[in-house]
Coordinates of C-alpha atoms in Angstrom, one line a residue:
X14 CA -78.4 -160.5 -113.2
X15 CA -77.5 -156.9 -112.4
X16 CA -77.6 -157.5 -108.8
X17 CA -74.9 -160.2 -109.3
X18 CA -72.8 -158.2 -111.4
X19 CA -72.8 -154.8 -108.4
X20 CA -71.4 -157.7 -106.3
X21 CA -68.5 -158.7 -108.1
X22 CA -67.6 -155.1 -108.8
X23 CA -68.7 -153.7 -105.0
X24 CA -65.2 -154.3 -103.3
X25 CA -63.3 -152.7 -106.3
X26 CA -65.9 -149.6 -106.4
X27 CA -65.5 -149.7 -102.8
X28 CA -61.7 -149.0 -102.9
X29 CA -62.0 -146.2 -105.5
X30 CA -63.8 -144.5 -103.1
X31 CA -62.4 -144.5 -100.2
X32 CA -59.5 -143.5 -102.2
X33 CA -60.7 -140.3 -103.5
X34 CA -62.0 -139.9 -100.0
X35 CA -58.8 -139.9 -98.0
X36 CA -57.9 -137.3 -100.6
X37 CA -60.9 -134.9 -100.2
X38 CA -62.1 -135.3 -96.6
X39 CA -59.4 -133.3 -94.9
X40 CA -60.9 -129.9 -97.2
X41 CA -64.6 -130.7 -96.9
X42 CA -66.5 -129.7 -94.5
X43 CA -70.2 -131.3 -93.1
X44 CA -72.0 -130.0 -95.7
X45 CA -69.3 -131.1 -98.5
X46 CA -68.7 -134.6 -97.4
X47 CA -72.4 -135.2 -97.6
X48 CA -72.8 -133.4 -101.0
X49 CA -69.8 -135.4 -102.3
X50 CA -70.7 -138.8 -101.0
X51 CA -74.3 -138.4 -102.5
X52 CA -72.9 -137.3 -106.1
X53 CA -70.6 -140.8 -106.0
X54 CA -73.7 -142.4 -104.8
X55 CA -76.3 -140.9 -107.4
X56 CA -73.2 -141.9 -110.4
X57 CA -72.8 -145.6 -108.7
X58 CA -76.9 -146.1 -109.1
X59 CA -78.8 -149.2 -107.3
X60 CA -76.7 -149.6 -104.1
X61 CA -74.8 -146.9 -104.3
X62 CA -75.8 -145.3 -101.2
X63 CA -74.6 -148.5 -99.2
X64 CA -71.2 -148.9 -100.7
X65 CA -70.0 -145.4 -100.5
X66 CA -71.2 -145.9 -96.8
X67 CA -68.5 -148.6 -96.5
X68 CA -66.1 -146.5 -98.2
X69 CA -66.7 -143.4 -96.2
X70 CA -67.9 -144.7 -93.2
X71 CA -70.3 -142.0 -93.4
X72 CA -74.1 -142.6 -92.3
X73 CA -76.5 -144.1 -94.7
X74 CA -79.1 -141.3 -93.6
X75 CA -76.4 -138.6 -94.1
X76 CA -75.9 -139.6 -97.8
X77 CA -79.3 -140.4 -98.3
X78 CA -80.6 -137.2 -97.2
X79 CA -77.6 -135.5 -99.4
X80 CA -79.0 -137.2 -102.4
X81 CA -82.2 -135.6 -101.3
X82 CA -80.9 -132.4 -101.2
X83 CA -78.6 -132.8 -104.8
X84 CA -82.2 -133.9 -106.3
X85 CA -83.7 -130.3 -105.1
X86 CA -86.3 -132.8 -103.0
X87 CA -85.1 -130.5 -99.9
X88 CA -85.1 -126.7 -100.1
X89 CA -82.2 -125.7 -100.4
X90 CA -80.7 -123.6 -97.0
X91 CA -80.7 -119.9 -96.9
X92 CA -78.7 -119.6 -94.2
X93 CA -75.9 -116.8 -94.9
X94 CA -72.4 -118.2 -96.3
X95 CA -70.3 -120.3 -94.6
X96 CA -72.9 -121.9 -91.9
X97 CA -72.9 -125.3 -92.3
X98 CA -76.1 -126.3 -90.8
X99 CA -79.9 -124.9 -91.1
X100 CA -80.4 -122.2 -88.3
X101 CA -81.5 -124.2 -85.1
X102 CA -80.1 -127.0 -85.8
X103 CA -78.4 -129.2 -83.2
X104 CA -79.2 -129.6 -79.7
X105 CA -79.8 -126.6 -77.8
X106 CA -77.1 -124.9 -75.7
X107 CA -76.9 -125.2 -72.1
X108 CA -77.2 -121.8 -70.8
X109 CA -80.4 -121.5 -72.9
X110 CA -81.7 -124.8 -70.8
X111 CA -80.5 -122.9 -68.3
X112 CA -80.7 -119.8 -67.9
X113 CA -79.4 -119.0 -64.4
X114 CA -76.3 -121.1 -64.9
X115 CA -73.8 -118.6 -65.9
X116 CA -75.2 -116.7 -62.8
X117 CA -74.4 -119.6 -60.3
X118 CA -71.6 -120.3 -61.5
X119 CA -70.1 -116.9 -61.7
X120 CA -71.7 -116.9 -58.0
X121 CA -69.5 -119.5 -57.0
X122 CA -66.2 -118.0 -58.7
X123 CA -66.5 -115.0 -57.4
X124 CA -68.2 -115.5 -53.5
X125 CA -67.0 -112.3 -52.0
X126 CA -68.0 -109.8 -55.1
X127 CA -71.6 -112.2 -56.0
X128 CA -73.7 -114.1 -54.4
X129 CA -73.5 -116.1 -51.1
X130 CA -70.5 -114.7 -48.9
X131 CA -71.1 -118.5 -47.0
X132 CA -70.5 -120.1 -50.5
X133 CA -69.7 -124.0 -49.9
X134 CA -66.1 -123.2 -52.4
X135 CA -65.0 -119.9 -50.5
X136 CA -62.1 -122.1 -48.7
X137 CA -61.8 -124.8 -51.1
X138 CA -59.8 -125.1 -54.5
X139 CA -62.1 -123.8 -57.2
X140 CA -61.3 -126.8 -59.7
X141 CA -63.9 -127.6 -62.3
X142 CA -64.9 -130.5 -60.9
X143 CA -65.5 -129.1 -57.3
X144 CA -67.6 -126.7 -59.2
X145 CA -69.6 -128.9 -61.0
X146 CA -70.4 -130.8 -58.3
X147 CA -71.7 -127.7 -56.8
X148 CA -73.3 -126.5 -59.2
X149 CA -74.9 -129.8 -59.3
X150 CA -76.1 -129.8 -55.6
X151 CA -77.9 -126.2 -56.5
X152 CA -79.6 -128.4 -59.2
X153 CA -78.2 -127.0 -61.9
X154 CA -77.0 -130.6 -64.3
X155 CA -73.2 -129.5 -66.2
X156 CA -70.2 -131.4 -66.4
X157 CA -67.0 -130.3 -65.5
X158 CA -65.9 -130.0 -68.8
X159 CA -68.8 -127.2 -69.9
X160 CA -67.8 -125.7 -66.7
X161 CA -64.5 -125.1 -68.2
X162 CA -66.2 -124.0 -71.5
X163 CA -68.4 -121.5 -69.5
X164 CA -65.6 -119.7 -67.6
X165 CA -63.4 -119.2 -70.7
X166 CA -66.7 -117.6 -71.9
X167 CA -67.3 -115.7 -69.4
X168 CA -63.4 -114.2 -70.2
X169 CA -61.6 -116.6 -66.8
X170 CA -58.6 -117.9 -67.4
X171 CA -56.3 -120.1 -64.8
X172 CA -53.8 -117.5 -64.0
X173 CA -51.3 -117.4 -60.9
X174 CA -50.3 -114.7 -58.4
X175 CA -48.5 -111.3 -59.4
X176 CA -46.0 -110.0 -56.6
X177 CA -47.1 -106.4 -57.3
X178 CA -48.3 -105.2 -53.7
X179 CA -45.7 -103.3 -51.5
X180 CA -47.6 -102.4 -48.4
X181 CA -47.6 -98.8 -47.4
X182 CA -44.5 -97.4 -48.8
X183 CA -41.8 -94.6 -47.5
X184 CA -43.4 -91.1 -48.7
X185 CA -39.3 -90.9 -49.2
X186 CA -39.4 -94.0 -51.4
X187 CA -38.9 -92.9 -54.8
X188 CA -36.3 -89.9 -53.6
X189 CA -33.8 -92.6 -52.0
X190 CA -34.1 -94.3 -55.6
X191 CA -32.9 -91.5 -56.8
X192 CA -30.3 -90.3 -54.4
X193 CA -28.9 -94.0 -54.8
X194 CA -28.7 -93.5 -58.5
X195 CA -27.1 -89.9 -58.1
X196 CA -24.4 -91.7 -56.0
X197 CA -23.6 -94.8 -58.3
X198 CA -23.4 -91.8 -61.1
X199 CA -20.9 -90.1 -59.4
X200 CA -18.7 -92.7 -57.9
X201 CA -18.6 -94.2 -61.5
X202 CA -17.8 -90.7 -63.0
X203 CA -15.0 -90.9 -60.2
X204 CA -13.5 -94.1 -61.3
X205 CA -14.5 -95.4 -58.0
X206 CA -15.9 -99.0 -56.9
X207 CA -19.4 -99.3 -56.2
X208 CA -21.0 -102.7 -55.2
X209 CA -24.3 -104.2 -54.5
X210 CA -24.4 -106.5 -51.3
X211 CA -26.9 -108.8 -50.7
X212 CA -27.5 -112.7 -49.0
X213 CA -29.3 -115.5 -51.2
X214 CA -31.1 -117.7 -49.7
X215 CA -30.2 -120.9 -47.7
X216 CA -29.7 -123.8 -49.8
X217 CA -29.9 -127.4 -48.4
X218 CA -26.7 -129.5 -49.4
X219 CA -27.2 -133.0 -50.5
X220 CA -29.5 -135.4 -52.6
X221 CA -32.6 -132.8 -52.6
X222 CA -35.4 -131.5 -55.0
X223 CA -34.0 -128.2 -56.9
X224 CA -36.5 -126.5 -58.6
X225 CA -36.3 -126.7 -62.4
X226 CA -35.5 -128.9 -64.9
X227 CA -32.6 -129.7 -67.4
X228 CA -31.9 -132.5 -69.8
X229 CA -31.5 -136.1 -68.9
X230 CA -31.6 -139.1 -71.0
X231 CA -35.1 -140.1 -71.5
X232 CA -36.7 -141.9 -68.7
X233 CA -33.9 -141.0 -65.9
X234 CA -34.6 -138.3 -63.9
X235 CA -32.2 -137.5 -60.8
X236 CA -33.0 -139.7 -57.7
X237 CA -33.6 -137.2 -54.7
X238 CA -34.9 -137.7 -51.1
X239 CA -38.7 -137.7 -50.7
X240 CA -38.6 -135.4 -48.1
X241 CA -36.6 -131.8 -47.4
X242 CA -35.1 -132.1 -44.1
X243 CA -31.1 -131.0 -44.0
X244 CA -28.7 -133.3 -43.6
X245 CA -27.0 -133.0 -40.2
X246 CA -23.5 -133.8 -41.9
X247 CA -24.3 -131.2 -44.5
X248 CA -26.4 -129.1 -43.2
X249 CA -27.0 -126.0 -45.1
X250 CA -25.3 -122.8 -47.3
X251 CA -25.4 -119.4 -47.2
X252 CA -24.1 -118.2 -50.4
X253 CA -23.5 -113.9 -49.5
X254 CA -22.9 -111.9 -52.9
X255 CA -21.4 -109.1 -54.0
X256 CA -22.2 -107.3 -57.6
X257 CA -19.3 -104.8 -59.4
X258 CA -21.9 -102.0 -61.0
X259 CA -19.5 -100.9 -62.9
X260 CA -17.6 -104.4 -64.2
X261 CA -20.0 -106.5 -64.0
X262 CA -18.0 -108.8 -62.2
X263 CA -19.1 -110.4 -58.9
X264 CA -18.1 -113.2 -55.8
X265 CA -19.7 -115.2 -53.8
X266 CA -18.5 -116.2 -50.3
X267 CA -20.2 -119.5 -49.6
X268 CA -20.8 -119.8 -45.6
X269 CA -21.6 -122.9 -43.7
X270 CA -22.5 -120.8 -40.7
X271 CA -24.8 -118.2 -39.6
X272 CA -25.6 -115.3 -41.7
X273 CA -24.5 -112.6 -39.4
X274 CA -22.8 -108.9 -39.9
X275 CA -19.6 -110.7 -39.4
X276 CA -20.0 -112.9 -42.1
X277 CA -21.5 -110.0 -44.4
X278 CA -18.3 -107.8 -43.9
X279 CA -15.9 -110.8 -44.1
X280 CA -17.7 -111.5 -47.4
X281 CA -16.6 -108.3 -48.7
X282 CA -13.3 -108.3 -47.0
X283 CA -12.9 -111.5 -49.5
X284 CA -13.9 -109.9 -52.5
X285 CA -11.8 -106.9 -52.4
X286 CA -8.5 -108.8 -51.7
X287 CA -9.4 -111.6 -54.4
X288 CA -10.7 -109.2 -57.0
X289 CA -11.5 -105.4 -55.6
X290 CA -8.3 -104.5 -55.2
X291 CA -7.0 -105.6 -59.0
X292 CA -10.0 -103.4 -60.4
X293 CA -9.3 -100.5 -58.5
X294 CA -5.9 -100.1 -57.2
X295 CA -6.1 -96.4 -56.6
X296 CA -9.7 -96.5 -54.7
X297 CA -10.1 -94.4 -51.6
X298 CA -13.6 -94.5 -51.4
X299 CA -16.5 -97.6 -51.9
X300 CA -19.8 -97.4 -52.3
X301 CA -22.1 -100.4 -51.0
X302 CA -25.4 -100.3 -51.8
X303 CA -27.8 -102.8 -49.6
X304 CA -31.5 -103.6 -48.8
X305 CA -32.6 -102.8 -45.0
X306 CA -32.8 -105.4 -43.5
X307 CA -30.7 -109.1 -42.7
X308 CA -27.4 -109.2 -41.9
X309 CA -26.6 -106.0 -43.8
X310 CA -29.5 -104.0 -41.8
X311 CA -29.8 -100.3 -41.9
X312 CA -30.1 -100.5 -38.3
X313 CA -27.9 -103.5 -37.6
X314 CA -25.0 -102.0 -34.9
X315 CA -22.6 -104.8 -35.6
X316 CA -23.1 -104.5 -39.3
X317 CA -22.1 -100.8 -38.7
X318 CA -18.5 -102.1 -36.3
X319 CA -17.9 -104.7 -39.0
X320 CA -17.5 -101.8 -41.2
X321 CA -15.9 -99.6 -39.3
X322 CA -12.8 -102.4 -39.0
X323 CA -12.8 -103.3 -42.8
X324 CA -12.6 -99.1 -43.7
X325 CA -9.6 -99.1 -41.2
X326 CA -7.9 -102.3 -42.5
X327 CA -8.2 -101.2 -46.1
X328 CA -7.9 -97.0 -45.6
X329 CA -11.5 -96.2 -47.5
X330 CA -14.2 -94.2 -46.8
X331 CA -17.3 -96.8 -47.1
X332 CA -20.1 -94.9 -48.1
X333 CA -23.4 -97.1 -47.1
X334 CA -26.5 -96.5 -49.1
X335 CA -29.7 -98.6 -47.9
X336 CA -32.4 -99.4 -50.2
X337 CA -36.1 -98.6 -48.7
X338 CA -38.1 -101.5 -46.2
X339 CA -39.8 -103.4 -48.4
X340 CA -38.2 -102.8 -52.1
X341 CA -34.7 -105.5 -51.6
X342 CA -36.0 -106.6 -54.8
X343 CA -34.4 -103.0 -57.1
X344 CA -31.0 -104.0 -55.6
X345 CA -29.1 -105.1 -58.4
X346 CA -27.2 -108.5 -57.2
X347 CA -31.2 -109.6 -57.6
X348 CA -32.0 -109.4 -61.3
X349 CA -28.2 -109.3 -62.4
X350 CA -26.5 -112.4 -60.8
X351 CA -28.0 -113.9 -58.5
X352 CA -31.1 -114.7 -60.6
X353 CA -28.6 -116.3 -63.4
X354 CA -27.1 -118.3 -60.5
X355 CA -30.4 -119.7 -60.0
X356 CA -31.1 -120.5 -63.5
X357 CA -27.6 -122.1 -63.6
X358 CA -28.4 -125.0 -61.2
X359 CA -31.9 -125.3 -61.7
X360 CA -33.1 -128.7 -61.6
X361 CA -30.0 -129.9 -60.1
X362 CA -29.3 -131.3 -56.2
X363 CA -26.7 -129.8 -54.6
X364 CA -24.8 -132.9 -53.5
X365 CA -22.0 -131.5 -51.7
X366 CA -19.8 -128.0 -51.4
X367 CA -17.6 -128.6 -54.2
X368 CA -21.2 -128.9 -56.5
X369 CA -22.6 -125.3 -55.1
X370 CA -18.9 -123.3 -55.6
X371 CA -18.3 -125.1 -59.3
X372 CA -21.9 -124.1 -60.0
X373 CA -22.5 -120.5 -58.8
X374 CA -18.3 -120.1 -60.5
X375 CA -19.3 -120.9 -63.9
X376 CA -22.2 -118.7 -64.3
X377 CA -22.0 -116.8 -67.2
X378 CA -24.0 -114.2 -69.5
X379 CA -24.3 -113.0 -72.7
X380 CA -23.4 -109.8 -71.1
X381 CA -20.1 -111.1 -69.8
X382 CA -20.7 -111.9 -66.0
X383 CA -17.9 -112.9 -64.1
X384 CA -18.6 -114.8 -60.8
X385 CA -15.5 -116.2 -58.8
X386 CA -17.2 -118.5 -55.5
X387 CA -15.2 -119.4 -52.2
X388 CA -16.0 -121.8 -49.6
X389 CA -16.0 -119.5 -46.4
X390 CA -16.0 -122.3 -43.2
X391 CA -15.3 -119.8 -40.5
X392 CA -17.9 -119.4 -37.3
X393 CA -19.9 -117.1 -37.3
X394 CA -21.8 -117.4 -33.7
X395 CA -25.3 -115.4 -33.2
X396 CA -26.4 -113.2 -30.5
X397 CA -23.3 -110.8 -30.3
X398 CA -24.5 -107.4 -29.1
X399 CA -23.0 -103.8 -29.6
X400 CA -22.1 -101.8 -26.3
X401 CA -22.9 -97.7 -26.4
X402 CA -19.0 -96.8 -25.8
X403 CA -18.3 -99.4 -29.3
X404 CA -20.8 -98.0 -31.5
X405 CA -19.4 -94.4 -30.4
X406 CA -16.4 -95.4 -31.6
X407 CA -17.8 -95.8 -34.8
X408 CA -16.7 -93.0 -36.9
X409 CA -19.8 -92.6 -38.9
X410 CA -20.8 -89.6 -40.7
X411 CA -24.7 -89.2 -41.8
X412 CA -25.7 -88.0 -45.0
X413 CA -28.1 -84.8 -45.3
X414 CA -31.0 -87.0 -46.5
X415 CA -32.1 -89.8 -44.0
X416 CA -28.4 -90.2 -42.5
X417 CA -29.7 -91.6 -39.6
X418 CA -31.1 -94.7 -41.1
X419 CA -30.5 -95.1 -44.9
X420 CA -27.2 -93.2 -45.9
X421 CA -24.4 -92.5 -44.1
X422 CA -20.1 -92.7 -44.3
X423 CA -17.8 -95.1 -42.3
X424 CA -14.4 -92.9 -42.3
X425 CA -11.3 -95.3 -41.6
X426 CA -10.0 -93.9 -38.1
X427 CA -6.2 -94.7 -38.8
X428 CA -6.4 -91.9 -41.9
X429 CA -6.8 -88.2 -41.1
X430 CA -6.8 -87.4 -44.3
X431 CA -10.3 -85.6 -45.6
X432 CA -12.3 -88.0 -47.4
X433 CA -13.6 -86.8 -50.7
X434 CA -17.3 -86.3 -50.9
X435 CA -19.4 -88.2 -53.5

């Protein structure tokens, strides 16, 4: 009789609760769930146990061994507060099975500071799998998994390279830093222009990967070619820049050509008759600054004639100032516009000219950058070589510090006038 009257009210009981389950189980933890189940169970009586099993879908074991431990029939656990389990409970850890896993595998992470210079990973990607299954060969049983749980114990962490090494750097290094700055400070002071010069890198023009991403309806990502190779229509871009210091205002002569002196110089030629000029009507000096090396080289002769014709086209004293080999990155066109021109077309292909121009022209900044682009399609043809009696024409001025190769003044030979000195 009582065992036909738990059955009619089992699937009602059994609903209660899972009820009050749903709303406890997300702030118990082991220990309370199995307490809790066991108190329904010891109130529900003859078959309790099995029905809050349904309900819960806890273990029959679990609850039976938590009405065990409501009824005192199990010591109670001393562990200290907030353990959950007895002390040594569960299965063992791995290391402790093991003890000269950490050691292998820290062996195999690390081949040229521990263990076996001849390792079988030190060419090979270290993944986790690669080093389980070497680990496994040294007989040593892990998954991949617990490999990736040992090395974030043992403080590793996937992490990718840092630029941070320079080579062997000019013992003059840090003092051309500063004579540069000295020089910005003054021709600022001055009201003068000062510009940094520099070439981005080629681009390829058409339907091809650009790194990045930006937003697309769901689903639709950009079709571009599978593999990099330029277009011989298109071809590619060499987008020269030059950065306003003082307004914060710069252009960008787009070539299709080579990236030569000529082109450098023309490039500058453009931006002081399209914007230069307006800034600084009264200029009689400029100051470029410019890493050593490309088409702006310190030690580049036609870079040095190029000038030489724009200071006597224009009447100013060009004042050079070359950054240091190996430290292009300080320049400031690097990490104040061109970086933001990147960012601006990230994840976009460069179809065609109009795209790159439209796209490096409407770059902007919270700081108020200005960018104006041109299309430059002149020639600019390779291989042209200085003579002596040209580069003697050349009236170039050095500087007292390194004036033969970093810093030095480009007087325009059509004025007689004395330059001022900055």
């Amino acid at each position: 009789m009582l065992c036909h009257v738990f059955c009619m009210v089992e699937p009602a009981l059994i609903e209660r609760v899972r009820r009050k389950f749903q709303r406890l189980q997300s702030v118990l933890d082991e220990r309370g769930r199995r307490h809790w189940a066991a108190c329904e169970a010891l109130e529900l009586g003859h078959g309790g146990i099995r029905a809050v099993a349904q309900a819960t879908g806890l273990g029959e074991r679990t609850i039976q061994r938590g009405c065990e431990e409501m009824r005192g029939e199990e010591a109670s656990d001393p562990s200290p507060a907030g353990r959950i389990r007895r002390s040594g409970g569960g299965r063992h850890a791995v290391t402790a099975q093991d003890p000269k896993l950490l050691e292998a595998l820290e062996a195999l992470v690390e081949p040229s500071a521990r263990g076996d210079p001849m390792s079988p990973l030190r060419w090979t990607c270290k993944s986790t799998r690669k080093l389980a299954e070497a680990l496994a060969r040294q007989g040593h049983g892990v998954s991949h998994s617990k490999v990736a749980q040992l090395l974030k114990q043992l403080d590793y962490r996937l992490q990718g390279t840092r630029k941070c090494l320079e080579g062997n750097s000019h013992p003059d290094r840090d003092a051309q830093f500063r004579y540069i700055n000295r020089c910005v400070r003054v021709f600022q002071r001055a009201g003068q222009p000062v510009i940094s010069v520099d070439a981005k890198k080629k681009e390829l023009v058409g339907p091809f990967a650009n790194r990045g991403r930006e937003y697309r309806p769901k689903g639709q990502p950009e079709p571009v070619r599978t593999h990099d190779f330029a277009d011989k229509a298109l071809g590619k871009v060499c987008p020269y820049g030059i950065y306003d210091l003082t307004d914060n205002r710069g252009w960008v002569s787009v070539g299709v050509d080579h990236d030569t002196a000529q082109f450098a110089v023309a490039s500058i030629r453009r931006w002081w008759a399209r914007m230069g000029h307006q800034c600084y009507p009264h200029a009689q000096s400029l100051l470029i600054t410019a890493d050593g090396g490309g088409s702006n080289a310190s030690r580049n002769r036609l870079w040095k004639v190029e000038l030489q014709k724009l200071a006597d086209e224009l009447g100013l004293a060009i004042y050079v100032r070359h950054f240091p080999p190996g430290t292009s990155k300080w320049n400031k066109i690097e990490h104040r516009m061109f970086c933001h021109i990147t960012e601006n077309w990230r994840g976009r292909p460069l179809i065609n000219h109009e795209v790159i121009v439209n796209l490096i022209a409407n770059t902007t900044t919270t700081k108020g950058l200005e960018i104006r682009a041109e299309l430059d399609e002149a020639g600019y043809p390779t291989g042209i070589s200085v003579s002596d009696d040209e580069f003697r024409a050349v009236n170039l001025v050095p500087a007292r510090f390194h004036g033969m190769d970093w810093n030095y003044l480009i007087k325009p030979r059509s004025d007689h006038r004395k330059s001022a000195t900055y």
